[in-house]
mmCIF file of C-alpha atoms (C1' of nucleotides) in Angstrom:
data_model
loop_
_atom_site.group_PDB
_atom_site.id
_atom_site.type_symbol
_atom_site.label_atom_id
_atom_site.label_comp_id
_atom_site.label_asym_id
_atom_site.label_seq_id
_atom_site.Cartn_x
_atom_site.Cartn_y
_atom_site.Cartn_z
ATOM 1 C CA MET A 284 -39.441 -8.036 -37.626
ATOM 2 C CA GLY A 285 -36.125 -6.406 -36.598
ATOM 3 C CA SER A 286 -33.370 -5.489 -38.970
ATOM 4 C CA LEU A 287 -30.481 -7.853 -39.457
ATOM 5 C CA PRO A 288 -27.009 -6.830 -38.315
ATOM 6 C CA ASN A 289 -24.985 -5.677 -41.303
ATOM 7 C CA TYR A 290 -21.213 -5.173 -41.868
ATOM 8 C CA LEU A 291 -21.317 -1.940 -39.859
ATOM 9 C CA THR A 292 -22.903 -3.620 -36.827
ATOM 10 C CA TYR A 293 -20.344 -6.305 -36.075
ATOM 11 C CA PRO A 294 -17.335 -3.978 -35.408
ATOM 12 C CA PHE A 295 -19.362 -2.226 -32.690
ATOM 13 C CA LEU A 296 -20.389 -5.562 -31.153
ATOM 14 C CA ALA A 297 -16.818 -6.795 -31.246
ATOM 15 C CA LYS A 298 -15.622 -3.649 -29.550
ATOM 16 C CA ALA A 299 -18.307 -3.980 -26.821
ATOM 17 C CA SER A 300 -17.335 -7.585 -26.307
ATOM 18 C CA ALA A 301 -13.563 -6.529 -26.054
ATOM 19 C CA ARG A 302 -14.457 -4.110 -23.308
ATOM 20 C CA LEU A 303 -16.590 -6.612 -21.478
ATOM 21 C CA TYR A 304 -13.633 -9.022 -21.399
ATOM 22 C CA LYS A 305 -16.066 -12.021 -21.837
ATOM 23 C CA ARG A 306 -14.765 -14.920 -23.822
ATOM 24 C CA ASP A 307 -18.055 -16.582 -24.287
ATOM 25 C CA ILE A 308 -19.631 -13.536 -25.664
ATOM 26 C CA ALA A 309 -16.627 -13.094 -27.987
ATOM 27 C CA THR A 310 -16.959 -16.488 -29.421
ATOM 28 C CA THR A 311 -20.742 -16.101 -29.841
ATOM 29 C CA ILE A 312 -20.141 -12.915 -31.837
ATOM 30 C CA HIS A 313 -17.583 -14.624 -33.984
ATOM 31 C CA ALA A 314 -20.003 -17.491 -34.729
ATOM 32 C CA HIS A 315 -22.692 -15.025 -35.796
ATOM 33 C CA ILE A 316 -20.209 -13.354 -38.148
ATOM 34 C CA VAL A 317 -19.243 -16.666 -39.687
ATOM 35 C CA LYS A 318 -22.814 -17.615 -40.159
ATOM 36 C CA SER A 319 -23.706 -14.271 -41.735
ATOM 37 C CA GLY A 320 -20.782 -14.583 -44.217
ATOM 38 C CA TYR A 321 -19.030 -11.373 -43.125
ATOM 39 C CA GLU A 322 -15.885 -13.150 -42.101
ATOM 40 C CA SER A 323 -13.907 -11.935 -45.089
ATOM 41 C CA ASP A 324 -14.618 -8.218 -44.349
ATOM 42 C CA LEU A 325 -11.299 -6.569 -43.526
ATOM 43 C CA PHE A 326 -12.782 -4.249 -40.847
ATOM 44 C CA ILE A 327 -14.728 -7.122 -39.273
ATOM 45 C CA SER A 328 -11.666 -9.399 -39.243
ATOM 46 C CA ASN A 329 -9.577 -6.616 -37.584
ATOM 47 C CA SER A 330 -12.283 -6.133 -34.982
ATOM 48 C CA LEU A 331 -12.226 -9.847 -34.232
ATOM 49 C CA ILE A 332 -8.412 -9.801 -33.716
ATOM 50 C CA HIS A 333 -8.730 -6.880 -31.389
ATOM 51 C CA MET A 334 -11.658 -8.474 -29.491
ATOM 52 C CA TYR A 335 -9.780 -11.800 -28.993
ATOM 53 C CA GLY A 336 -6.605 -9.913 -28.056
ATOM 54 C CA SER A 337 -8.486 -7.942 -25.375
ATOM 55 C CA CYS A 338 -10.042 -11.125 -24.063
ATOM 56 C CA ARG A 339 -6.520 -12.669 -23.943
ATOM 57 C CA GLU A 340 -7.571 -15.351 -26.428
ATOM 58 C CA ILE A 341 -4.502 -14.923 -28.546
ATOM 59 C CA THR A 342 -4.739 -18.276 -30.262
ATOM 60 C CA TYR A 343 -8.172 -17.369 -31.687
ATOM 61 C CA ALA A 344 -6.770 -13.868 -32.654
ATOM 62 C CA ARG A 345 -4.071 -15.656 -34.554
ATOM 63 C CA GLN A 346 -6.452 -17.989 -36.276
ATOM 64 C CA VAL A 347 -8.452 -14.989 -37.561
ATOM 65 C CA PHE A 348 -5.214 -13.231 -38.590
ATOM 66 C CA ASP A 349 -3.927 -16.357 -40.451
ATOM 67 C CA GLY A 350 -7.188 -16.778 -42.257
ATOM 68 C CA MET A 351 -7.256 -13.244 -43.722
ATOM 69 C CA PRO A 352 -6.709 -13.002 -47.507
ATOM 70 C CA ILE A 353 -5.728 -9.412 -47.154
ATOM 71 C CA ARG A 354 -4.311 -7.658 -44.013
ATOM 72 C CA ASN A 355 -3.577 -4.118 -43.333
ATOM 73 C CA LEU A 356 -1.672 -2.161 -40.629
ATOM 74 C CA VAL A 357 -4.568 -2.361 -38.290
ATOM 75 C CA SER A 358 -4.517 -6.227 -38.529
ATOM 76 C CA TRP A 359 -0.836 -6.266 -37.604
ATOM 77 C CA ASN A 360 -1.103 -3.701 -34.878
ATOM 78 C CA SER A 361 -4.044 -5.526 -33.284
ATOM 79 C CA MET A 362 -2.078 -8.768 -33.305
ATOM 80 C CA LEU A 363 0.973 -7.026 -31.798
ATOM 81 C CA ASP A 364 -1.172 -5.474 -29.063
ATOM 82 C CA GLY A 365 -2.900 -8.793 -28.400
ATOM 83 C CA HIS A 366 0.501 -10.358 -27.561
ATOM 84 C CA ALA A 367 1.470 -7.218 -25.540
ATOM 85 C CA LYS A 368 -1.823 -7.518 -23.535
ATOM 86 C CA CYS A 369 -0.908 -11.155 -22.813
ATOM 87 C CA LYS A 370 2.466 -9.897 -21.625
ATOM 88 C CA ASP A 371 4.199 -12.088 -24.203
ATOM 89 C CA MET A 372 6.757 -9.491 -25.241
ATOM 90 C CA ASP A 373 8.804 -11.924 -27.243
ATOM 91 C CA MET A 374 5.892 -12.554 -29.552
ATOM 92 C CA ALA A 375 4.853 -8.895 -29.606
ATOM 93 C CA ARG A 376 8.451 -8.037 -30.661
ATOM 94 C CA GLU A 377 8.338 -10.781 -33.284
ATOM 95 C CA VAL A 378 5.252 -9.313 -34.775
ATOM 96 C CA PHE A 379 6.728 -5.870 -34.701
ATOM 97 C CA ASP A 380 9.890 -7.109 -36.528
ATOM 98 C CA LEU A 381 7.846 -9.076 -39.109
ATOM 99 C CA MET A 382 5.237 -6.506 -39.958
ATOM 100 C CA PRO A 383 5.678 -4.974 -43.515
ATOM 101 C CA ASN A 384 5.366 -1.451 -42.206
ATOM 102 C CA ASN A 385 4.611 0.319 -38.908
ATOM 103 C CA ASP A 386 3.215 3.522 -37.535
ATOM 104 C CA VAL A 387 2.944 5.391 -34.204
ATOM 105 C CA VAL A 388 0.330 2.833 -32.957
ATOM 106 C CA SER A 389 2.829 -0.074 -33.521
ATOM 107 C CA TRP A 390 5.509 1.686 -31.583
ATOM 108 C CA SER A 391 3.206 2.813 -28.795
ATOM 109 C CA SER A 392 1.802 -0.691 -28.400
ATOM 110 C CA LEU A 393 5.223 -2.096 -28.158
ATOM 111 C CA ILE A 394 6.398 0.454 -25.617
ATOM 112 C CA ASP A 395 3.265 0.121 -23.538
ATOM 113 C CA GLY A 396 3.600 -3.671 -23.587
ATOM 114 C CA TYR A 397 7.091 -3.456 -22.018
ATOM 115 C CA VAL A 398 5.721 -0.983 -19.450
ATOM 116 C CA LYS A 399 2.815 -3.225 -18.555
ATOM 117 C CA SER A 400 5.228 -6.193 -18.292
ATOM 118 C CA GLY A 401 7.405 -4.185 -15.902
ATOM 119 C CA ASP A 402 10.333 -3.953 -18.316
ATOM 120 C CA TYR A 403 10.653 -0.190 -18.034
ATOM 121 C CA LYS A 404 14.227 -0.018 -19.229
ATOM 122 C CA GLU A 405 13.386 -1.804 -22.490
ATOM 123 C CA ALA A 406 10.406 0.451 -22.891
ATOM 124 C CA LEU A 407 12.707 3.548 -22.799
ATOM 125 C CA THR A 408 15.210 1.790 -25.142
ATOM 126 C CA ILE A 409 12.461 1.298 -27.751
ATOM 127 C CA PHE A 410 11.424 4.893 -27.342
ATOM 128 C CA GLU A 411 14.953 6.103 -28.054
ATOM 129 C CA ARG A 412 14.945 3.913 -31.136
ATOM 130 C CA MET A 413 11.581 5.389 -32.117
ATOM 131 C CA ARG A 414 12.965 8.934 -31.776
ATOM 132 C CA ALA A 415 15.843 8.006 -33.997
ATOM 133 C CA PHE A 416 14.229 5.911 -36.657
ATOM 134 C CA GLY A 417 10.481 5.816 -36.102
ATOM 135 C CA PRO A 418 7.441 7.989 -36.535
ATOM 136 C CA LYS A 419 6.880 11.043 -34.359
ATOM 137 C CA ALA A 420 5.649 10.106 -30.870
ATOM 138 C CA ASN A 421 2.237 11.316 -29.747
ATOM 139 C CA GLU A 422 0.290 11.645 -26.504
ATOM 140 C CA VAL A 423 -0.260 7.923 -26.177
ATOM 141 C CA THR A 424 3.441 7.128 -26.547
ATOM 142 C CA MET A 425 4.326 9.731 -23.977
ATOM 143 C CA VAL A 426 1.880 8.461 -21.386
ATOM 144 C CA SER A 427 3.610 5.073 -21.474
ATOM 145 C CA VAL A 428 7.128 6.603 -21.548
ATOM 146 C CA LEU A 429 6.235 8.786 -18.425
ATOM 147 C CA CYS A 430 4.904 5.701 -16.694
ATOM 148 C CA ALA A 431 8.264 3.941 -17.342
ATOM 149 C CA CYS A 432 10.126 6.986 -15.891
ATOM 150 C CA ALA A 433 7.836 6.992 -12.877
ATOM 151 C CA HIS A 434 8.518 3.332 -12.178
ATOM 152 C CA LEU A 435 12.216 3.699 -12.659
ATOM 153 C CA GLY A 436 12.237 6.754 -10.408
ATOM 154 C CA THR A 437 14.692 8.503 -12.746
ATOM 155 C CA LEU A 438 13.751 12.153 -12.235
ATOM 156 C CA ASP A 439 16.308 13.491 -14.758
ATOM 157 C CA ASN A 440 14.933 11.200 -17.389
ATOM 158 C CA GLY A 441 11.346 12.262 -16.510
ATOM 159 C CA ARG A 442 12.340 15.883 -16.715
ATOM 160 C CA MET A 443 13.958 15.270 -20.122
ATOM 161 C CA MET A 444 10.773 13.682 -21.414
ATOM 162 C CA HIS A 445 8.720 16.592 -20.143
ATOM 163 C CA GLN A 446 11.120 19.034 -21.902
ATOM 164 C CA TYR A 447 10.938 16.902 -25.051
ATOM 165 C CA MET A 448 7.132 17.204 -24.968
ATOM 166 C CA ILE A 449 7.342 20.995 -24.611
ATOM 167 C CA ASP A 450 9.979 21.315 -27.402
ATOM 168 C CA SER A 451 7.898 19.075 -29.770
ATOM 169 C CA GLY A 452 4.816 21.219 -29.164
ATOM 170 C CA PHE A 453 2.713 18.433 -27.645
ATOM 171 C CA PRO A 454 -0.708 19.642 -26.556
ATOM 172 C CA LEU A 455 -0.712 19.088 -22.811
ATOM 173 C CA THR A 456 -3.980 17.133 -22.466
ATOM 174 C CA LEU A 457 -5.436 16.124 -19.074
ATOM 175 C CA VAL A 458 -4.221 12.536 -19.548
ATOM 176 C CA LEU A 459 -0.619 13.793 -20.131
ATOM 177 C CA GLN A 460 -0.820 16.156 -17.238
ATOM 178 C CA THR A 461 -1.911 13.313 -14.989
ATOM 179 C CA SER A 462 1.024 11.200 -16.210
ATOM 180 C CA LEU A 463 3.360 14.109 -15.462
ATOM 181 C CA VAL A 464 1.960 14.609 -11.900
ATOM 182 C CA ASP A 465 2.326 10.884 -11.292
ATOM 183 C CA MET A 466 5.877 10.751 -12.767
ATOM 184 C CA TYR A 467 7.187 13.707 -10.722
ATOM 185 C CA ALA A 468 5.460 12.373 -7.572
ATOM 186 C CA LYS A 469 6.848 8.868 -7.956
ATOM 187 C CA CYS A 470 10.328 10.337 -8.704
ATOM 188 C CA GLY A 471 10.142 12.286 -5.387
ATOM 189 C CA ALA A 472 9.690 15.705 -6.907
ATOM 190 C CA ILE A 473 6.460 16.544 -5.196
ATOM 191 C CA GLN A 474 6.953 20.313 -5.809
ATOM 192 C CA GLU A 475 7.180 19.750 -9.596
ATOM 193 C CA ALA A 476 4.175 17.431 -9.425
ATOM 194 C CA SER A 477 2.247 20.189 -7.644
ATOM 195 C CA VAL A 478 3.269 22.793 -10.231
ATOM 196 C CA VAL A 479 1.859 20.680 -13.063
ATOM 197 C CA PHE A 480 -1.241 19.893 -10.994
ATOM 198 C CA HIS A 481 -1.987 23.580 -10.354
ATOM 199 C CA GLN A 482 -1.456 24.434 -14.008
ATOM 200 C CA VAL A 483 -4.582 22.466 -14.739
ATOM 201 C CA LYS A 484 -7.698 24.617 -14.366
ATOM 202 C CA MET A 485 -9.856 23.623 -11.459
ATOM 203 C CA SER A 486 -12.889 22.977 -13.739
ATOM 204 C CA GLN A 487 -10.842 20.616 -15.887
ATOM 205 C CA ARG A 488 -9.533 18.392 -13.185
ATOM 206 C CA ASP A 489 -11.080 14.929 -12.911
ATOM 207 C CA VAL A 490 -10.811 12.228 -10.325
ATOM 208 C CA PHE A 491 -7.719 10.721 -11.993
ATOM 209 C CA ILE A 492 -5.556 13.795 -11.628
ATOM 210 C CA TRP A 493 -6.851 14.521 -8.105
ATOM 211 C CA ASN A 494 -5.970 10.989 -7.157
ATOM 212 C CA ALA A 495 -2.526 11.281 -8.719
ATOM 213 C CA MET A 496 -1.761 14.389 -6.684
ATOM 214 C CA ILE A 497 -3.318 13.194 -3.507
ATOM 215 C CA GLY A 498 -1.558 9.864 -3.810
ATOM 216 C CA GLY A 499 1.738 11.510 -4.560
ATOM 217 C CA LEU A 500 1.468 13.685 -1.404
ATOM 218 C CA ALA A 501 0.342 10.731 0.677
ATOM 219 C CA MET A 502 3.184 8.534 -0.595
ATOM 220 C CA HIS A 503 5.657 11.017 0.681
ATOM 221 C CA GLY A 504 4.156 11.484 4.045
ATOM 222 C CA PHE A 505 2.366 14.783 3.462
ATOM 223 C CA VAL A 506 -0.820 13.503 4.905
ATOM 224 C CA ASN A 507 -2.177 16.918 6.018
ATOM 225 C CA GLU A 508 -1.608 18.327 2.550
ATOM 226 C CA ALA A 509 -3.285 15.240 1.061
ATOM 227 C CA LEU A 510 -6.216 15.740 3.385
ATOM 228 C CA GLU A 511 -6.530 19.356 2.371
ATOM 229 C CA LEU A 512 -6.737 18.327 -1.281
ATOM 230 C CA PHE A 513 -9.176 15.579 -0.476
ATOM 231 C CA THR A 514 -11.406 18.224 1.104
ATOM 232 C CA GLU A 515 -10.928 20.593 -1.692
ATOM 233 C CA MET A 516 -11.751 18.111 -4.434
ATOM 234 C CA GLN A 517 -15.082 17.435 -2.766
ATOM 235 C CA THR A 518 -15.763 21.200 -2.420
ATOM 236 C CA VAL A 519 -15.423 21.596 -6.157
ATOM 237 C CA GLY A 520 -17.770 18.692 -6.820
ATOM 238 C CA ILE A 521 -15.497 15.814 -7.650
ATOM 239 C CA THR A 522 -16.544 12.571 -5.861
ATOM 240 C CA PRO A 523 -13.679 10.590 -4.430
ATOM 241 C CA ASP A 524 -13.477 6.929 -5.565
ATOM 242 C CA ASP A 525 -11.965 3.732 -4.116
ATOM 243 C CA ILE A 526 -8.564 4.670 -5.372
ATOM 244 C CA THR A 527 -8.654 8.096 -3.551
ATOM 245 C CA PHE A 528 -9.367 6.277 -0.283
ATOM 246 C CA LEU A 529 -6.783 3.695 -0.836
ATOM 247 C CA CYS A 530 -4.183 6.491 -1.343
ATOM 248 C CA LEU A 531 -5.265 8.049 1.940
ATOM 249 C CA LEU A 532 -5.527 4.882 3.926
ATOM 250 C CA SER A 533 -2.199 3.694 2.725
ATOM 251 C CA ALA A 534 -0.605 7.038 3.633
ATOM 252 C CA SER A 535 -2.188 6.734 7.136
ATOM 253 C CA ALA A 536 -0.904 3.206 7.503
ATOM 254 C CA HIS A 537 2.692 4.276 6.567
ATOM 255 C CA GLY A 538 2.601 7.254 8.857
ATOM 256 C CA GLY A 539 1.012 5.328 11.721
ATOM 257 C CA LEU A 540 -1.921 7.725 11.799
ATOM 258 C CA VAL A 541 -4.674 5.731 13.446
ATOM 259 C CA LYS A 542 -7.150 8.567 13.845
ATOM 260 C CA GLU A 543 -6.835 9.718 10.346
ATOM 261 C CA ALA A 544 -7.237 6.165 9.038
ATOM 262 C CA TRP A 545 -10.512 5.811 10.963
ATOM 263 C CA TYR A 546 -11.684 9.156 9.555
ATOM 264 C CA PHE A 547 -10.951 8.162 5.956
ATOM 265 C CA PHE A 548 -12.567 4.745 6.391
ATOM 266 C CA GLU A 549 -15.747 6.397 7.752
ATOM 267 C CA CYS A 550 -15.649 8.961 4.857
ATOM 268 C CA LEU A 551 -15.535 5.975 2.471
ATOM 269 C CA ILE A 552 -18.716 4.539 3.993
ATOM 270 C CA LYS A 553 -20.335 7.994 4.024
ATOM 271 C CA CYS A 554 -19.687 8.345 0.363
ATOM 272 C CA SER A 555 -21.860 5.207 0.123
ATOM 273 C CA MET A 556 -18.986 3.097 -1.198
ATOM 274 C CA THR A 557 -18.238 -0.492 -0.283
ATOM 275 C CA PRO A 558 -14.767 -0.953 1.155
ATOM 276 C CA LYS A 559 -12.742 -3.451 -0.723
ATOM 277 C CA SER A 560 -10.206 -5.942 0.654
ATOM 278 C CA GLU A 561 -7.331 -3.435 0.047
ATOM 279 C CA HIS A 562 -9.122 -0.872 2.278
ATOM 280 C CA TYR A 563 -9.561 -3.395 5.036
ATOM 281 C CA ALA A 564 -5.883 -4.478 4.667
ATOM 282 C CA CYS A 565 -4.805 -0.892 5.227
ATOM 283 C CA MET A 566 -6.898 -0.568 8.308
ATOM 284 C CA VAL A 567 -5.625 -3.830 9.798
ATOM 285 C CA ASP A 568 -2.115 -2.688 8.938
ATOM 286 C CA VAL A 569 -2.500 0.717 10.692
ATOM 287 C CA LEU A 570 -4.047 -0.746 13.758
ATOM 288 C CA GLN A 571 -1.536 -3.529 14.283
ATOM 289 C CA ARG A 572 1.381 -1.158 13.672
ATOM 290 C CA ALA A 573 -0.032 1.023 16.409
ATOM 291 C CA GLY A 574 -0.062 -1.943 18.737
ATOM 292 C CA GLN A 575 -3.891 -2.120 18.685
ATOM 293 C CA VAL A 576 -3.838 -5.857 18.131
ATOM 294 C CA GLU A 577 -7.288 -6.536 19.616
ATOM 295 C CA GLU A 578 -8.898 -3.747 17.607
ATOM 296 C CA ALA A 579 -7.387 -5.105 14.471
ATOM 297 C CA TYR A 580 -8.655 -8.554 15.278
ATOM 298 C CA GLU A 581 -12.152 -7.141 15.965
ATOM 299 C CA PHE A 582 -11.950 -5.274 12.670
ATOM 300 C CA VAL A 583 -11.126 -8.456 10.750
ATOM 301 C CA CYS A 584 -13.948 -10.207 12.336
ATOM 302 C CA GLN A 585 -16.490 -7.502 11.294
ATOM 303 C CA MET A 586 -15.334 -7.690 7.722
ATOM 304 C CA PRO A 587 -17.993 -8.976 5.285
ATOM 305 C CA SER A 588 -16.976 -12.302 3.758
ATOM 306 C CA GLY A 589 -17.200 -10.696 0.241
ATOM 307 C CA ALA A 590 -14.170 -8.533 1.051
ATOM 308 C CA ASN A 591 -12.181 -11.316 2.390
ATOM 309 C CA SER A 592 -8.984 -11.933 0.410
ATOM 310 C CA PHE A 593 -5.449 -12.811 0.565
ATOM 311 C CA ASP A 594 -4.403 -9.206 1.248
ATOM 312 C CA VAL A 595 -6.478 -8.986 4.375
ATOM 313 C CA GLY A 596 -5.504 -12.523 5.273
ATOM 314 C CA CYS A 597 -1.864 -11.559 5.303
ATOM 315 C CA SER A 598 -2.477 -8.471 7.428
ATOM 316 C CA ALA A 599 -4.652 -10.526 9.805
ATOM 317 C CA TYR A 600 -1.854 -13.087 10.123
ATOM 318 C CA TRP A 601 0.435 -10.285 11.324
ATOM 319 C CA VAL A 602 -2.120 -9.449 14.033
ATOM 320 C CA TYR A 603 -1.735 -13.010 15.491
ATOM 321 C CA GLU A 604 1.874 -13.957 14.637
ATOM 322 C CA PRO A 605 4.242 -11.069 14.342
ATOM 323 C CA TRP A 606 7.531 -12.484 13.088
ATOM 324 C "C1'" DT B 201 -21.515 5.782 -40.638
ATOM 325 C "C1'" DC B 202 -17.371 0.252 -39.260
ATOM 326 C "C1'" DT B 203 -11.182 -1.662 -37.275
ATOM 327 C "C1'" DG B 204 -5.620 -0.659 -33.806
ATOM 328 C "C1'" DA B 205 -2.061 2.130 -28.801
ATOM 329 C "C1'" DT B 206 -2.792 6.184 -23.354
ATOM 330 C "C1'" DG B 207 -3.690 8.614 -17.247
ATOM 331 C "C1'" DT B 208 -4.881 7.597 -10.612
ATOM 332 C "C1'" DG B 209 -4.146 2.508 -5.974
ATOM 333 C "C1'" DC B 210 -1.398 -2.174 -4.738
#
DNA sequence: TCTGATGTGC
């Protein structure tokens, strides 16, 4: 009765499966494609490589890639990104060096792979090479580059990248502005982070950029300022998420602010969210640092078993056995 | 009409 899937259907299915991160669904879709005879379609094969790469099934991705009679840049880039997602940067680099040609996506995938693998210096080295010999960077490239600067804490470098973006006439999208706020905050330049944050129109700010700013303030001990922004974001209709509370709880833990921590934990519940193990870990941390060992113990006991994890376990251990 | 890279917490 229903219509059969055609060559336009499968790329969407593969993309959905890639996002779901489910290997069994991925192989099922692949089997359907083989049965329907669409395996030789370039778009469909590319979708399969991407799907397997996203599911971290790089061996299957490679099998599809090797079986293709014709490949294009998307095939190579998907293979490259698959290795990068698996944090196998040696293989990602090999693909990059082997591919017949490359574009901004190839370079961005490589740079982001190094960032996600924690090799921030190499990410910046590749970016310099890209500036010298490669295609023009775009928003996606710069997000990864700013992330590398943030983790290295090299403020001068970060400022240079910001200037480069202005000089190159990059449109400052919300994603880029969030990366800038995060970079300045992590580099300790909370004032510059604040300037970028306030340049974004109130109506355009989403939970990501609010979190970046609140987290930046909290990280540097400006808990009152973080609290003010937390109130403000709710006033303008942005609902805090679990990351927002993690920022605030972590700041309270570092500052030894027990009352504030309880307040944020209660807010979290009031926002009808379920605290995760990380939230519990922050609470245990703040209580035991304040010397409230029994309260911390009680808190751990109340914790639903679903939230139990190594994080909380470690914190709980501190409650019993301070080294 | 279909395919590839990006932002907030540890």
